[in-house]
PDB file of C-alpha atoms in Angstrom:
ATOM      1  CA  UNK A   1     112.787  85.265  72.850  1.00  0.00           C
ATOM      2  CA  UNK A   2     111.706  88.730  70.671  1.00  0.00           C
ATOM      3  CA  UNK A   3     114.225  91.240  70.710  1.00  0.00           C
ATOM      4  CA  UNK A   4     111.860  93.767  73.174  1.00  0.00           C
ATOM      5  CA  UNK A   5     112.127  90.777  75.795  1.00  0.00           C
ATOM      6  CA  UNK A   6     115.745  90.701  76.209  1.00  0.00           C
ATOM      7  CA  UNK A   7     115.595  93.100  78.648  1.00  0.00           C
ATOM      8  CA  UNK A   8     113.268  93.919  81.501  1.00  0.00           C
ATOM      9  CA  UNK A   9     112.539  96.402  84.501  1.00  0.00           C
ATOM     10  CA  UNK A  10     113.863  94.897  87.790  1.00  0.00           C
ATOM     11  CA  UNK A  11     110.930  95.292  89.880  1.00  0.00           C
ATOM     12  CA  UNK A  12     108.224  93.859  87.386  1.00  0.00           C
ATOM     13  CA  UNK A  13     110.644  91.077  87.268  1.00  0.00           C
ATOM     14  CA  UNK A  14     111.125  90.752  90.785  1.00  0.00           C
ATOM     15  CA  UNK A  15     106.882  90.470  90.858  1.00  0.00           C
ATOM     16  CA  UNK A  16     106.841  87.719  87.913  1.00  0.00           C
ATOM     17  CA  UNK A  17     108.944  85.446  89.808  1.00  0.00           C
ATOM     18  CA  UNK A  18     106.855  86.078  93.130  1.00  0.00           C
ATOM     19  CA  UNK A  19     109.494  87.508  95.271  1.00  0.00           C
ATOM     20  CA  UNK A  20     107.036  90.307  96.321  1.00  0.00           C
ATOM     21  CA  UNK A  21     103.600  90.151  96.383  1.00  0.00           C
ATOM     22  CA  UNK A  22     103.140  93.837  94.706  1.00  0.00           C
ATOM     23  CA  UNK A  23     105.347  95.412  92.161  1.00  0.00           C
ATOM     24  CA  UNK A  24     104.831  98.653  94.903  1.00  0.00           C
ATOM     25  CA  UNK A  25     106.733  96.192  97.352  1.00  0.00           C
ATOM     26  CA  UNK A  26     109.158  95.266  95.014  1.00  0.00           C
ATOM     27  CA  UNK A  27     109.579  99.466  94.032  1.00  0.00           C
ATOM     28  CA  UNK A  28     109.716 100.216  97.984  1.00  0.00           C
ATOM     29  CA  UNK A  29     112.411  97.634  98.886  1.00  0.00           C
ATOM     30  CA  UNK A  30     114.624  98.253  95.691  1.00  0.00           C
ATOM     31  CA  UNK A  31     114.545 101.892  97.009  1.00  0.00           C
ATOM     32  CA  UNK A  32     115.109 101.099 100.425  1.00  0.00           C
ATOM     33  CA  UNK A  33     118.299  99.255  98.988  1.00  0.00           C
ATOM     34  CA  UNK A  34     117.919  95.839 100.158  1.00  0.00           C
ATOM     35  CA  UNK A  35     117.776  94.969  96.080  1.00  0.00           C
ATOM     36  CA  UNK A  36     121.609  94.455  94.615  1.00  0.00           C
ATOM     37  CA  UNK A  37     122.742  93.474  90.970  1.00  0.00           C
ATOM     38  CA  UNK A  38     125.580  92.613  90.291  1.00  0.00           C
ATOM     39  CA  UNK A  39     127.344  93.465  93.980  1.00  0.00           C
ATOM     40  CA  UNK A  40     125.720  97.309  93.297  1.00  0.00           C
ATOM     41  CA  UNK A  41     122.557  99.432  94.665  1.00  0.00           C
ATOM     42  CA  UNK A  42     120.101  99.541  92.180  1.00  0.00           C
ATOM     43  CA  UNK A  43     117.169 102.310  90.750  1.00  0.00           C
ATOM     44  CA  UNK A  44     113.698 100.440  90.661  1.00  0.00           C
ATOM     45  CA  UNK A  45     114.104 100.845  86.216  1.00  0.00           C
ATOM     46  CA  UNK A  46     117.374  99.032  85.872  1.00  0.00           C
ATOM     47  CA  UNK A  47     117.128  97.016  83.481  1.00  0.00           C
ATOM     48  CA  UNK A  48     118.101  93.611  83.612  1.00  0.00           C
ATOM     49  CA  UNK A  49     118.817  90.925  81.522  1.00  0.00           C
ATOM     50  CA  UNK A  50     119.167  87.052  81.860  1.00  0.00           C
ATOM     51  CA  UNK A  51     123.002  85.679  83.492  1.00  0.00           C
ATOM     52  CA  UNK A  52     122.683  88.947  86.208  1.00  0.00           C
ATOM     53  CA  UNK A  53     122.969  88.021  90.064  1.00  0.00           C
ATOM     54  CA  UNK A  54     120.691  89.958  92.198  1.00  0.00           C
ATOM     55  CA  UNK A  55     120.775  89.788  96.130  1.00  0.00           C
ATOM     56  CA  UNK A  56     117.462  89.935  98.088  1.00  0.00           C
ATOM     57  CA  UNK A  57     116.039  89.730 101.303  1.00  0.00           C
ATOM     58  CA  UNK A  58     113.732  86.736 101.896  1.00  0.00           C
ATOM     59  CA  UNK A  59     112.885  86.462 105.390  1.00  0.00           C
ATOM     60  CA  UNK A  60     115.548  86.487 107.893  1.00  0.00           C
ATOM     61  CA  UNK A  61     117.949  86.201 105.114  1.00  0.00           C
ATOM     62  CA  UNK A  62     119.766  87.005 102.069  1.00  0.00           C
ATOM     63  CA  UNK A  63     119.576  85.170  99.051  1.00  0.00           C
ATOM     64  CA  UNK A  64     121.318  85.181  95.901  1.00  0.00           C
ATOM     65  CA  UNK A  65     119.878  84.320  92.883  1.00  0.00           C
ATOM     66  CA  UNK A  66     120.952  84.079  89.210  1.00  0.00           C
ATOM     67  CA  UNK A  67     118.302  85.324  86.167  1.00  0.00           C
ATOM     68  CA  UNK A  68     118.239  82.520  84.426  1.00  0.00           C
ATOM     69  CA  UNK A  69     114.669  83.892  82.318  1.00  0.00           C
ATOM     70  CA  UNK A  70     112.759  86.463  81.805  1.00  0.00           C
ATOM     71  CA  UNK A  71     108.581  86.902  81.651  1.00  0.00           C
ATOM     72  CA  UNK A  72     106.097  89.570  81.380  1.00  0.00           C
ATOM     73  CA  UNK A  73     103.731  87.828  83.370  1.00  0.00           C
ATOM     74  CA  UNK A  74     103.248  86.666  86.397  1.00  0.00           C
ATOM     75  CA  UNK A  75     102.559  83.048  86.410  1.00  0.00           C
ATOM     76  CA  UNK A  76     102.031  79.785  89.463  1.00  0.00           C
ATOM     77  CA  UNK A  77     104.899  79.427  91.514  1.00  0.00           C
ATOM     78  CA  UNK A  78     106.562  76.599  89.391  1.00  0.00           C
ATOM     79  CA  UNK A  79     106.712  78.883  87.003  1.00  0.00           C
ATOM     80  CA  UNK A  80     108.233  81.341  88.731  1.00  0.00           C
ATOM     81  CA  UNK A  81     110.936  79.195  90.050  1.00  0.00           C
ATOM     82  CA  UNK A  82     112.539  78.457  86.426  1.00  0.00           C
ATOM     83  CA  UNK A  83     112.931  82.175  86.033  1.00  0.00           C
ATOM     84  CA  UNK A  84     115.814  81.788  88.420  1.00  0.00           C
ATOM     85  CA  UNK A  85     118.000  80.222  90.293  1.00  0.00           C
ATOM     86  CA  UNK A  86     119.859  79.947  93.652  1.00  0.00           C
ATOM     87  CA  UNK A  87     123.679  79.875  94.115  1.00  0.00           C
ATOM     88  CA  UNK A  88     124.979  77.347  96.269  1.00  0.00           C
ATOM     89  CA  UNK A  89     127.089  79.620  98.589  1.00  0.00           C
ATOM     90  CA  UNK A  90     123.621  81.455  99.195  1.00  0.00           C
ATOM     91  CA  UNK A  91     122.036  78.077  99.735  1.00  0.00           C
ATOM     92  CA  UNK A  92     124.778  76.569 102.376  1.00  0.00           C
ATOM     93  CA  UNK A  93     124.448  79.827 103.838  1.00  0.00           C
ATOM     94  CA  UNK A  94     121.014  80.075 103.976  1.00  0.00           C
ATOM     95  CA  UNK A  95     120.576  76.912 105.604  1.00  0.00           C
ATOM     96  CA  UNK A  96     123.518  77.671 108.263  1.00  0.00           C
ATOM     97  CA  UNK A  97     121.706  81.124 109.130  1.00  0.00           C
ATOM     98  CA  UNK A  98     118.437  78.718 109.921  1.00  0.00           C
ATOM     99  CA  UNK A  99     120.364  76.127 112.015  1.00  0.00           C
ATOM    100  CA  UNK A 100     121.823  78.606 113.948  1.00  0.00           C
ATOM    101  CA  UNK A 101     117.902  80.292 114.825  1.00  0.00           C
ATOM    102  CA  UNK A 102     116.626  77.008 115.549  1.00  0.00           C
ATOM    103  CA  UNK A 103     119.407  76.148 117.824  1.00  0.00           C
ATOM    104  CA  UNK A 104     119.346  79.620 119.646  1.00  0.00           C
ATOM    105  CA  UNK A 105     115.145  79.044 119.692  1.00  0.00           C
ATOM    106  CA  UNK A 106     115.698  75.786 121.430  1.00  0.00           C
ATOM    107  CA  UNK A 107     118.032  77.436 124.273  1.00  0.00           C
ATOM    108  CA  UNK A 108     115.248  79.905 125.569  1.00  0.00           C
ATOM    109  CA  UNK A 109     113.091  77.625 125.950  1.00  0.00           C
ATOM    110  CA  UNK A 110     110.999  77.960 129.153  1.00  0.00           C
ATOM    111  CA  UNK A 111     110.921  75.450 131.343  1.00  0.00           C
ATOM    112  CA  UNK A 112     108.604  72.749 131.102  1.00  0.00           C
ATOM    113  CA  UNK A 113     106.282  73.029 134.524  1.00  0.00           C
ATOM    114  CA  UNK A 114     105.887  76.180 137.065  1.00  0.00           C
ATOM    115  CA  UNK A 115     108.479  75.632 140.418  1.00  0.00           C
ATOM    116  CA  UNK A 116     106.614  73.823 142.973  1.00  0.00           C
ATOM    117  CA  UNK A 117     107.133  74.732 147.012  1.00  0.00           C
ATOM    118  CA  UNK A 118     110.643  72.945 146.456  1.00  0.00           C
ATOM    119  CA  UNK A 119     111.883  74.929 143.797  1.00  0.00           C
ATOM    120  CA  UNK A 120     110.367  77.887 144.876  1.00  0.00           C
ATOM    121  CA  UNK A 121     112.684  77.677 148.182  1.00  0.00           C
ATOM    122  CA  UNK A 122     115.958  76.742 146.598  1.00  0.00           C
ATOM    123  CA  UNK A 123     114.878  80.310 144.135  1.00  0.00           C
ATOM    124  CA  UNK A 124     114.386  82.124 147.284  1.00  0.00           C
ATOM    125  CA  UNK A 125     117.701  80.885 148.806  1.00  0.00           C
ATOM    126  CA  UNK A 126     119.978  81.516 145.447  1.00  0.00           C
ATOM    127  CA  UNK A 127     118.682  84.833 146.289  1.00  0.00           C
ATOM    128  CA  UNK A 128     119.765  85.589 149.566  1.00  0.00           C
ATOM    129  CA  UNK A 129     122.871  84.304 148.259  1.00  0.00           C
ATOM    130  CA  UNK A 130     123.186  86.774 145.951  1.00  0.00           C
ATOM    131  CA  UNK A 131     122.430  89.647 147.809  1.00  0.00           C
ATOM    132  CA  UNK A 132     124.500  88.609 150.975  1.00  0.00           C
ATOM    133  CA  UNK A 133     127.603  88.400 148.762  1.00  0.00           C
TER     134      UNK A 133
END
């Protein structure tokens, strides 16, 4: 790497490795402090350089990622994906975060046919139970 790449803007990097679609989105949620380095809030023209940590919102969660390159461009998404990397607490936690939704998803379920005149009776009589007591 030239000297002039050492060193990059955060949310033109943030574009390059496609975790926003603009570099406006990138600008608007580094201002809206969801974007950390280093454990810190961050201005959208910190500079940043490869070994960093950022933390990020992707989705319902929080990831943590490691600069492990730096580009100019923006490029496909395998390309984009060796610009950084994931730490493992962020990735156990991740994957906790979606176990938990998925399990809490499957508990409101609704049930799986309308009451018939059966069920509709023992409803009406939990009811009148309530209300009498």
């Amino acid at each position: 790497m030239t000297p002039q790449h050492m060193q990059m803007r955060l949310d033109k990097w943030l574009w390059a490795a496609r975790f926003f679609k603009t570099r406006a989105m990138a600008k608007k949620a580094i201002e809206g402090g969801k974007v950390h380095c280093d454990g810190e809030r961050v201005k959208v023209s910190k500079q940043i350089r490869v070994g960093m940590r950022l933390t990020l919102p992707q989705g319902w969660d929080s990831i943590e990622v490691e600069v492990m390159a730096l580009s100019e461009q923006r490029r496909g998404a395998p390309e984009a994906q060796l610009l950084y990397q994931e730490t493992p607490e962020s990735r156990e936690q991740r994957e906790k975060g979606a176990e938990q939704r998925s399990l809490a998803r499957q508990a409101l379920q609704p049930p799986k046919h309308r009451p018939d005149k059966k069920d509709r009776r023992a409803i009406h009589r939990f009811q009148r139970q309530s209300t009498d007591a």
